[in-house]
Amino acid sequence: MRLRINPITETPAVKFTLLGIGLLYIALFLVLPVVAVFNEALRKGFGAYFVAISDPIALSAIKLTFITAAIAVPANLIFGVAASWAVAKFDFRGKSFLITLIDLPFSVSPVVSGLVYVLLFGAQGLVGPWLQAHDIQIVFAVPGIVLATIFVTFPFVARELIPLMQEQGTEEEEAARSLGADGWQTFFRVTLPNIKWGLLYGVLLCNARAMGEFGAVSVVSGKIRGLTNTMPLHVEILYNEYNMVAAFAVASLLASLALVTLVAKGLLEWRYGHELGVART
Amino acid sequence: MVIEVRNVDKNFDTFKALNNLNLKIERGELVALLGPSGSGKTTLLRIISGLEFASAGSIFFDGQDAGTRHVGERRVGFVFQHYALFRHMTVFENVAFGLRVVPRARRLSNTDIKKRVLSLLSLVQLDRLSERYPTQLSGGQRQRVALARALAIEPLVLLLDEPFGALDAKVRKELRRWLRRLHDEMGLTSIFVTHDQEEALELADRVVVMNKGKIEQIGTPEEVYDQPATPFVYEFLGNVNRIDCTINDGKVHLWGVQVIAETQDGGKCPSGTVPGFAYIRPHDIDFVEKGTEHAVPAIVRHVAAAGPTARIEIQIEGIPNFIEADLSRKRYLELGYKIGQNVFVSARAARVFPASAAE
Amino acid sequence: MGRRILSSSIRTFSWRTPSVLPGFGITMGFTLVYLGLLVLLPLAALILKAAGFTWAEFWDVVTAPRALAAYRLSFGAAFIAAAINIVFGVLVAWVLTRYQFPFKRFLDGLVDLPFALPTAVAGIALAALFAPNGWIGSILLPMGIKVAYTPLGVVVALTFIGLPFVVRTVQPVLQDLDKEVEEAAASLGASRAATFRRVILPVILPAAVTGFALAFARAVGEYGSVIFIAGNLPMKSEIVPLLIVIKLEQFDYRGAAAIGTAMLFVAFVLLLIINLLQRWSRNRMGGM
């Protein structure tokens, strides 16, 4: 009897084949790499692992990574809020062009993102000689790392907020204004509560990228141990020195950050999906 | 095609969507499945089509069990509530779809497909829009494309799920008439689902009134309107006043006086004095002279006199809710009632159920 | 003179629609300054540096044999990786939207891992997995397949990086796909395969192609995850971003700028294509 063949599902054989291939693909490309990182990191036991991550040079890399994120993320947060306010709450000509420009850093290779700052601020760069004359070091120093990080994480908050705020429209803000609220009151009491989860979502992604950026930072850093090394750069150096356990130990910290980010992101989507905009339910 | 539904159950997890349903639809009939949302009418339609399967029981097409036949093999034309047009295909390709997916050996030639599609499009008066995409059409036009598409496979049965639900009132009336004509001309057996009683009563040969997964009544539009079988049908079809009463050995006491009313199935009516309730249609409330037999005093509380009939809400002492009465415009002007006026009313006809008949 | 001032003030007025909300001037001003200083000025510096070349010199640098080999690898591997992902991405999106299975929510979230995992970490993890003594490499080696330190390794890394794009563009389209449309096809006699090919595929195709283009664009510029597994031999397994880094390390700033400009140009073209694709995708989806 073929009594219960639902006309819009596949036969069980097809279904389980697709499911099998899909899960295998996910396992191969997503699960295994993460497992490999922790496996390699703990290859010589927890003792070696803790020695590796408590090494002073590793610690200074961790510190620099946090400093960089602590500057880049708030900077792009303020920019993201300002830009999305201007773009989403007002109508003006050239709006879609402006949005394209804001998204631009996403389409630029990380290496090129670093390169542009070297060409601007480096010894042979446009303002390099002037900076040298005034003894200001940007490239191959912390400011360059921060600038390159801001560049690559530039669109994260804005691109999360613009569609969300466009979807929410201006009626609530106009109502607040008509009830006598000033601009800041309108923003903090009406707009911000409506966008807070979207904002957090953008910050989360921005932070993950800021802490994990490799290509752009690698170009501007100069890789001076203990001074201009972020965690990802430190991973590279250790790896190239065949210090595998240490390389993977530091990498495991970054992988943990990625997993925490994914969990937080998943929770936000699950719990506040409807407040993150149309596409994220 | 004769369609028979025998002892059909449908369960979704613990929810019983259909409960032991039996129904026979004769060749050439146009039948409405009428009921509130959640009554199981769409589920029944989908089971007949083969889009869903019964948990128990079977469907027979011309005496043959259709349960083993896939939806695509049942020669059933299904028109979906939201039309489900293929939005990436032109009107022409939408209608041609069912002809193009036939196995090569039995497939018509391209010229014949084109001929068939164009004749269907002219039947639904859309031949000039054949190269448009669904998004470029109005609601009524989409509905007709959906119909032409369903008809392209030369179905023996046409099933329509809320066919006019998404259309505005004027288009709806037009399409209704047009569907009736199409059904008659093509000699189809058709079933449509609706929650709109007016639509069901106007269009169908027979109406199947459903509630909570069961059939409440099957009958012609006149039968279900004039002789509702159950309290549910009474309340679902048309306006009605429901008034508590007592039944004393088959005699009915309504608003304090004994009235002549038919009780439901005299034999089943319990003996002794039992509580019951009576249904009276607004047009069965009569305004009479003082002293007329069975008449009771009432006060006019509200008058809405615009339109062909005037609706008067009256209050009878001891009855909490207002009672609606309909008068023809002519009669209303003759009587000239005002709010607050004292009047006498009686019921021309009432239908009484013992309280135990209520759900 | 007075008339010109008047006309320009009218133009500014119509440049944006008036609104009762405050803060347009300051937020727009800040946006433009921030964008200008941090993004546009540095990009201009790149192009200016490359402009130090004459056209012929520029052409020589950009089309040097080593550069050409790098383009071939970067574009070729990016194309293959994106092609793998369009097939498996549609499949994964299908599995995630249509089927129920344990840990579904977890695996769905994991799809974004390549977005969240720092590229250097991905790079060393993939290198460890696909090295001749790694978990996967040791299985492939007896079959004569060498992945790590070959162009094949580049493809593997770029496949990892591009994995989420197709899944995430196709998933919402599949979710929004009206069940009734598939039922309509079935009721008209279409088999499941015919329904997929004629009804579902045309609807998800624009999204899938958009995902392909996004994955390709990302892969062309990818650096961190590739260099650890690629082997980085000039003319053989050297990607374009690495070539830029090497030129920088040799203090050939102008050469780096020239190739960087070429890459930037490619990125612009891809951005344009992606915008067109997204418009196509919206048109297909929108309206009803």
mmCIF file with all atom_site columns, N, CA, C and O in Angstrom, chain A residues 176-207:
data_model
loop_
_atom_site.group_PDB
_atom_site.id
_atom_site.type_symbol
_atom_site.label_atom_id
_atom_site.label_alt_id
_atom_site.label_comp_id
_atom_site.label_asym_id
_atom_site.label_entity_id
_atom_site.label_seq_id
_atom_site.pdbx_PDB_ins_code
_atom_site.Cartn_x
_atom_site.Cartn_y
_atom_site.Cartn_z
_atom_site.occupancy
_atom_site.B_iso_or_equiv
_atom_site.pdbx_formal_charge
_atom_site.auth_seq_id
_atom_site.auth_comp_id
_atom_site.auth_asym_id
_atom_site.auth_atom_id
_atom_site.pdbx_PDB_model_num
ATOM 1   N N  . ALA A 1 176 ? 7.188  60.668 19.453 1.00 0.00 ? 176 ALA A N  1
ATOM 2   C CA . ALA A 1 176 ? 7.924  61.168 20.611 1.00 0.00 ? 176 ALA A CA 1
ATOM 3   C C  . ALA A 1 176 ? 8.158  62.671 20.493 1.00 0.00 ? 176 ALA A C  1
ATOM 4   O O  . ALA A 1 176 ? 7.984  63.424 21.456 1.00 0.00 ? 176 ALA A O  1
ATOM 5   N N  . ARG A 1 177 ? 8.521  63.102 19.286 1.00 0.00 ? 177 ARG A N  1
ATOM 6   C CA . ARG A 1 177 ? 8.754  64.530 19.069 1.00 0.00 ? 177 ARG A CA 1
ATOM 7   C C  . ARG A 1 177 ? 7.477  65.315 19.308 1.00 0.00 ? 177 ARG A C  1
ATOM 8   O O  . ARG A 1 177 ? 7.485  66.380 19.920 1.00 0.00 ? 177 ARG A O  1
ATOM 9   N N  . SER A 1 178 ? 6.354  64.784 18.820 1.00 0.00 ? 178 SER A N  1
ATOM 10  C CA . SER A 1 178 ? 5.096  65.508 18.961 1.00 0.00 ? 178 SER A CA 1
ATOM 11  C C  . SER A 1 178 ? 4.671  65.578 20.413 1.00 0.00 ? 178 SER A C  1
ATOM 12  O O  . SER A 1 178 ? 3.907  66.447 20.805 1.00 0.00 ? 178 SER A O  1
ATOM 13  N N  . LEU A 1 179 ? 5.185  64.660 21.236 1.00 0.00 ? 179 LEU A N  1
ATOM 14  C CA . LEU A 1 179 ? 4.855  64.691 22.662 1.00 0.00 ? 179 LEU A CA 1
ATOM 15  C C  . LEU A 1 179 ? 5.859  65.527 23.444 1.00 0.00 ? 179 LEU A C  1
ATOM 16  O O  . LEU A 1 179 ? 5.839  65.541 24.668 1.00 0.00 ? 179 LEU A O  1
ATOM 17  N N  . GLY A 1 180 ? 6.780  66.167 22.722 1.00 0.00 ? 180 GLY A N  1
ATOM 18  C CA . GLY A 1 180 ? 7.657  67.126 23.377 1.00 0.00 ? 180 GLY A CA 1
ATOM 19  C C  . GLY A 1 180 ? 9.043  66.616 23.701 1.00 0.00 ? 180 GLY A C  1
ATOM 20  O O  . GLY A 1 180 ? 9.815  67.313 24.354 1.00 0.00 ? 180 GLY A O  1
ATOM 21  N N  . ALA A 1 181 ? 9.410  65.388 23.285 1.00 0.00 ? 181 ALA A N  1
ATOM 22  C CA . ALA A 1 181 ? 10.748 64.881 23.588 1.00 0.00 ? 181 ALA A CA 1
ATOM 23  C C  . ALA A 1 181 ? 11.778 65.595 22.719 1.00 0.00 ? 181 ALA A C  1
ATOM 24  O O  . ALA A 1 181 ? 11.500 65.913 21.559 1.00 0.00 ? 181 ALA A O  1
ATOM 25  N N  . ASP A 1 182 ? 12.971 65.861 23.288 1.00 0.00 ? 182 ASP A N  1
ATOM 26  C CA . ASP A 1 182 ? 14.009 66.445 22.449 1.00 0.00 ? 182 ASP A CA 1
ATOM 27  C C  . ASP A 1 182 ? 14.746 65.320 21.726 1.00 0.00 ? 182 ASP A C  1
ATOM 28  O O  . ASP A 1 182 ? 14.424 64.145 21.890 1.00 0.00 ? 182 ASP A O  1
ATOM 29  N N  . GLY A 1 183 ? 15.726 65.704 20.924 1.00 0.00 ? 183 GLY A N  1
ATOM 30  C CA . GLY A 1 183 ? 16.400 64.723 20.085 1.00 0.00 ? 183 GLY A CA 1
ATOM 31  C C  . GLY A 1 183 ? 17.014 63.582 20.868 1.00 0.00 ? 183 GLY A C  1
ATOM 32  O O  . GLY A 1 183 ? 16.830 62.410 20.531 1.00 0.00 ? 183 GLY A O  1
ATOM 33  N N  . TRP A 1 184 ? 17.761 63.891 21.920 1.00 0.00 ? 184 TRP A N  1
ATOM 34  C CA . TRP A 1 184 ? 18.419 62.836 22.695 1.00 0.00 ? 184 TRP A CA 1
ATOM 35  C C  . TRP A 1 184 ? 17.410 61.954 23.402 1.00 0.00 ? 184 TRP A C  1
ATOM 36  O O  . TRP A 1 184 ? 17.558 60.740 23.466 1.00 0.00 ? 184 TRP A O  1
ATOM 37  N N  . GLN A 1 185 ? 16.355 62.604 23.955 1.00 0.00 ? 185 GLN A N  1
ATOM 38  C CA . GLN A 1 185 ? 15.310 61.812 24.622 1.00 0.00 ? 185 GLN A CA 1
ATOM 39  C C  . GLN A 1 185 ? 14.661 60.858 23.628 1.00 0.00 ? 185 GLN A C  1
ATOM 40  O O  . GLN A 1 185 ? 14.423 59.689 23.926 1.00 0.00 ? 185 GLN A O  1
ATOM 41  N N  . THR A 1 186 ? 14.397 61.377 22.433 1.00 0.00 ? 186 THR A N  1
ATOM 42  C CA . THR A 1 186 ? 13.796 60.541 21.400 1.00 0.00 ? 186 THR A CA 1
ATOM 43  C C  . THR A 1 186 ? 14.677 59.339 21.124 1.00 0.00 ? 186 THR A C  1
ATOM 44  O O  . THR A 1 186 ? 14.226 58.201 21.074 1.00 0.00 ? 186 THR A O  1
ATOM 45  N N  . PHE A 1 187 ? 15.981 59.594 20.988 1.00 0.00 ? 187 PHE A N  1
ATOM 46  C CA . PHE A 1 187 ? 16.891 58.510 20.661 1.00 0.00 ? 187 PHE A CA 1
ATOM 47  C C  . PHE A 1 187 ? 16.990 57.497 21.801 1.00 0.00 ? 187 PHE A C  1
ATOM 48  O O  . PHE A 1 187 ? 16.839 56.296 21.597 1.00 0.00 ? 187 PHE A O  1
ATOM 49  N N  . PHE A 1 188 ? 17.230 57.995 23.025 1.00 0.00 ? 188 PHE A N  1
ATOM 50  C CA . PHE A 1 188 ? 17.486 57.061 24.117 1.00 0.00 ? 188 PHE A CA 1
ATOM 51  C C  . PHE A 1 188 ? 16.234 56.364 24.622 1.00 0.00 ? 188 PHE A C  1
ATOM 52  O O  . PHE A 1 188 ? 16.283 55.252 25.112 1.00 0.00 ? 188 PHE A O  1
ATOM 53  N N  . ARG A 1 189 ? 15.063 57.034 24.516 1.00 0.00 ? 189 ARG A N  1
ATOM 54  C CA . ARG A 1 189 ? 13.861 56.430 25.082 1.00 0.00 ? 189 ARG A CA 1
ATOM 55  C C  . ARG A 1 189 ? 13.043 55.665 24.044 1.00 0.00 ? 189 ARG A C  1
ATOM 56  O O  . ARG A 1 189 ? 12.245 54.809 24.397 1.00 0.00 ? 189 ARG A O  1
ATOM 57  N N  . VAL A 1 190 ? 13.178 56.025 22.765 1.00 0.00 ? 190 VAL A N  1
ATOM 58  C CA . VAL A 1 190 ? 12.336 55.386 21.748 1.00 0.00 ? 190 VAL A CA 1
ATOM 59  C C  . VAL A 1 190 ? 13.167 54.535 20.788 1.00 0.00 ? 190 VAL A C  1
ATOM 60  O O  . VAL A 1 190 ? 12.942 53.336 20.636 1.00 0.00 ? 190 VAL A O  1
ATOM 61  N N  . THR A 1 191 ? 14.179 55.143 20.171 1.00 0.00 ? 191 THR A N  1
ATOM 62  C CA . THR A 1 191 ? 14.934 54.428 19.143 1.00 0.00 ? 191 THR A CA 1
ATOM 63  C C  . THR A 1 191 ? 15.784 53.314 19.742 1.00 0.00 ? 191 THR A C  1
ATOM 64  O O  . THR A 1 191 ? 15.706 52.159 19.317 1.00 0.00 ? 191 THR A O  1
ATOM 65  N N  . LEU A 1 192 ? 16.579 53.662 20.745 1.00 0.00 ? 192 LEU A N  1
ATOM 66  C CA . LEU A 1 192 ? 17.531 52.696 21.285 1.00 0.00 ? 192 LEU A CA 1
ATOM 67  C C  . LEU A 1 192 ? 16.860 51.416 21.807 1.00 0.00 ? 192 LEU A C  1
ATOM 68  O O  . LEU A 1 192 ? 17.320 50.314 21.498 1.00 0.00 ? 192 LEU A O  1
ATOM 69  N N  . PRO A 1 193 ? 15.759 51.532 22.583 1.00 0.00 ? 193 PRO A N  1
ATOM 70  C CA . PRO A 1 193 ? 15.120 50.285 23.021 1.00 0.00 ? 193 PRO A CA 1
ATOM 71  C C  . PRO A 1 193 ? 14.656 49.406 21.849 1.00 0.00 ? 193 PRO A C  1
ATOM 72  O O  . PRO A 1 193 ? 14.645 48.178 21.972 1.00 0.00 ? 193 PRO A O  1
ATOM 73  N N  . ASN A 1 194 ? 14.312 50.042 20.740 1.00 0.00 ? 194 ASN A N  1
ATOM 74  C CA . ASN A 1 194 ? 13.852 49.261 19.586 1.00 0.00 ? 194 ASN A CA 1
ATOM 75  C C  . ASN A 1 194 ? 14.991 48.559 18.867 1.00 0.00 ? 194 ASN A C  1
ATOM 76  O O  . ASN A 1 194 ? 14.764 47.571 18.183 1.00 0.00 ? 194 ASN A O  1
ATOM 77  N N  . ILE A 1 195 ? 16.196 49.113 18.969 1.00 0.00 ? 195 ILE A N  1
ATOM 78  C CA . ILE A 1 195 ? 17.285 48.543 18.178 1.00 0.00 ? 195 ILE A CA 1
ATOM 79  C C  . ILE A 1 195 ? 18.317 47.842 19.034 1.00 0.00 ? 195 ILE A C  1
ATOM 80  O O  . ILE A 1 195 ? 19.330 47.383 18.530 1.00 0.00 ? 195 ILE A O  1
ATOM 81  N N  . LYS A 1 196 ? 18.077 47.724 20.342 1.00 0.00 ? 196 LYS A N  1
ATOM 82  C CA . LYS A 1 196 ? 19.171 47.284 21.207 1.00 0.00 ? 196 LYS A CA 1
ATOM 83  C C  . LYS A 1 196 ? 19.671 45.887 20.863 1.00 0.00 ? 196 LYS A C  1
ATOM 84  O O  . LYS A 1 196 ? 20.867 45.639 20.877 1.00 0.00 ? 196 LYS A O  1
ATOM 85  N N  . TRP A 1 197 ? 18.765 44.986 20.527 1.00 0.00 ? 197 TRP A N  1
ATOM 86  C CA . TRP A 1 197 ? 19.233 43.624 20.235 1.00 0.00 ? 197 TRP A CA 1
ATOM 87  C C  . TRP A 1 197 ? 19.968 43.574 18.898 1.00 0.00 ? 197 TRP A C  1
ATOM 88  O O  . TRP A 1 197 ? 20.950 42.856 18.752 1.00 0.00 ? 197 TRP A O  1
ATOM 89  N N  . GLY A 1 198 ? 19.477 44.332 17.948 1.00 0.00 ? 198 GLY A N  1
ATOM 90  C CA . GLY A 1 198 ? 20.181 44.420 16.668 1.00 0.00 ? 198 GLY A CA 1
ATOM 91  C C  . GLY A 1 198 ? 21.565 45.010 16.853 1.00 0.00 ? 198 GLY A C  1
ATOM 92  O O  . GLY A 1 198 ? 22.548 44.573 16.244 1.00 0.00 ? 198 GLY A O  1
ATOM 93  N N  . LEU A 1 199 ? 21.634 46.005 17.732 1.00 0.00 ? 199 LEU A N  1
ATOM 94  C CA . LEU A 1 199 ? 22.906 46.660 18.038 1.00 0.00 ? 199 LEU A CA 1
ATOM 95  C C  . LEU A 1 199 ? 23.885 45.651 18.645 1.00 0.00 ? 199 LEU A C  1
ATOM 96  O O  . LEU A 1 199 ? 25.043 45.545 18.239 1.00 0.00 ? 199 LEU A O  1
ATOM 97  N N  . LEU A 1 200 ? 23.380 44.895 19.601 1.00 0.00 ? 200 LEU A N  1
ATOM 98  C CA . LEU A 1 200 ? 24.212 43.903 20.273 1.00 0.00 ? 200 LEU A CA 1
ATOM 99  C C  . LEU A 1 200 ? 24.704 42.854 19.269 1.00 0.00 ? 200 LEU A C  1
ATOM 100 O O  . LEU A 1 200 ? 25.860 42.425 19.306 1.00 0.00 ? 200 LEU A O  1
ATOM 101 N N  . TYR A 1 201 ? 23.816 42.471 18.380 1.00 0.00 ? 201 TYR A N  1
ATOM 102 C CA . TYR A 1 201 ? 24.139 41.496 17.337 1.00 0.00 ? 201 TYR A CA 1
ATOM 103 C C  . TYR A 1 201 ? 25.296 42.003 16.487 1.00 0.00 ? 201 TYR A C  1
ATOM 104 O O  . TYR A 1 201 ? 26.282 41.300 16.251 1.00 0.00 ? 201 TYR A O  1
ATOM 105 N N  . GLY A 1 202 ? 25.179 43.266 16.048 1.00 0.00 ? 202 GLY A N  1
ATOM 106 C CA . GLY A 1 202 ? 26.233 43.868 15.237 1.00 0.00 ? 202 GLY A CA 1
ATOM 107 C C  . GLY A 1 202 ? 27.546 43.956 16.006 1.00 0.00 ? 202 GLY A C  1
ATOM 108 O O  . GLY A 1 202 ? 28.613 43.653 15.474 1.00 0.00 ? 202 GLY A O  1
ATOM 109 N N  . VAL A 1 203 ? 27.468 44.360 17.274 1.00 0.00 ? 203 VAL A N  1
ATOM 110 C CA . VAL A 1 203 ? 28.670 44.495 18.099 1.00 0.00 ? 203 VAL A CA 1
ATOM 111 C C  . VAL A 1 203 ? 29.357 43.143 18.265 1.00 0.00 ? 203 VAL A C  1
ATOM 112 O O  . VAL A 1 203 ? 30.582 43.027 18.189 1.00 0.00 ? 203 VAL A O  1
ATOM 113 N N  . LEU A 1 204 ? 28.545 42.116 18.461 1.00 0.00 ? 204 LEU A N  1
ATOM 114 C CA . LEU A 1 204 ? 29.067 40.758 18.632 1.00 0.00 ? 204 LEU A CA 1
ATOM 115 C C  . LEU A 1 204 ? 29.897 40.325 17.419 1.00 0.00 ? 204 LEU A C  1
ATOM 116 O O  . LEU A 1 204 ? 31.027 39.850 17.543 1.00 0.00 ? 204 LEU A O  1
ATOM 117 N N  . LEU A 1 205 ? 29.328 40.513 16.238 1.00 0.00 ? 205 LEU A N  1
ATOM 118 C CA . LEU A 1 205 ? 30.023 40.116 15.009 1.00 0.00 ? 205 LEU A CA 1
ATOM 119 C C  . LEU A 1 205 ? 31.250 41.003 14.800 1.00 0.00 ? 205 LEU A C  1
ATOM 120 O O  . LEU A 1 205 ? 32.312 40.542 14.385 1.00 0.00 ? 205 LEU A O  1
ATOM 121 N N  . CYS A 1 206 ? 31.086 42.291 15.086 1.00 0.00 ? 206 CYS A N  1
ATOM 122 C CA . CYS A 1 206 ? 32.181 43.251 14.923 1.00 0.00 ? 206 CYS A CA 1
ATOM 123 C C  . CYS A 1 206 ? 33.353 42.852 15.814 1.00 0.00 ? 206 CYS A C  1
ATOM 124 O O  . CYS A 1 206 ? 34.506 42.829 15.390 1.00 0.00 ? 206 CYS A O  1
ATOM 125 N N  . ASN A 1 207 ? 33.035 42.496 17.054 1.00 0.00 ? 207 ASN A N  1
ATOM 126 C CA . ASN A 1 207 ? 34.075 42.137 18.010 1.00 0.00 ? 207 ASN A CA 1
ATOM 127 C C  . ASN A 1 207 ? 34.796 40.849 17.587 1.00 0.00 ? 207 ASN A C  1
ATOM 128 O O  . ASN A 1 207 ? 36.025 40.770 17.666 1.00 0.00 ? 207 ASN A O  1
#
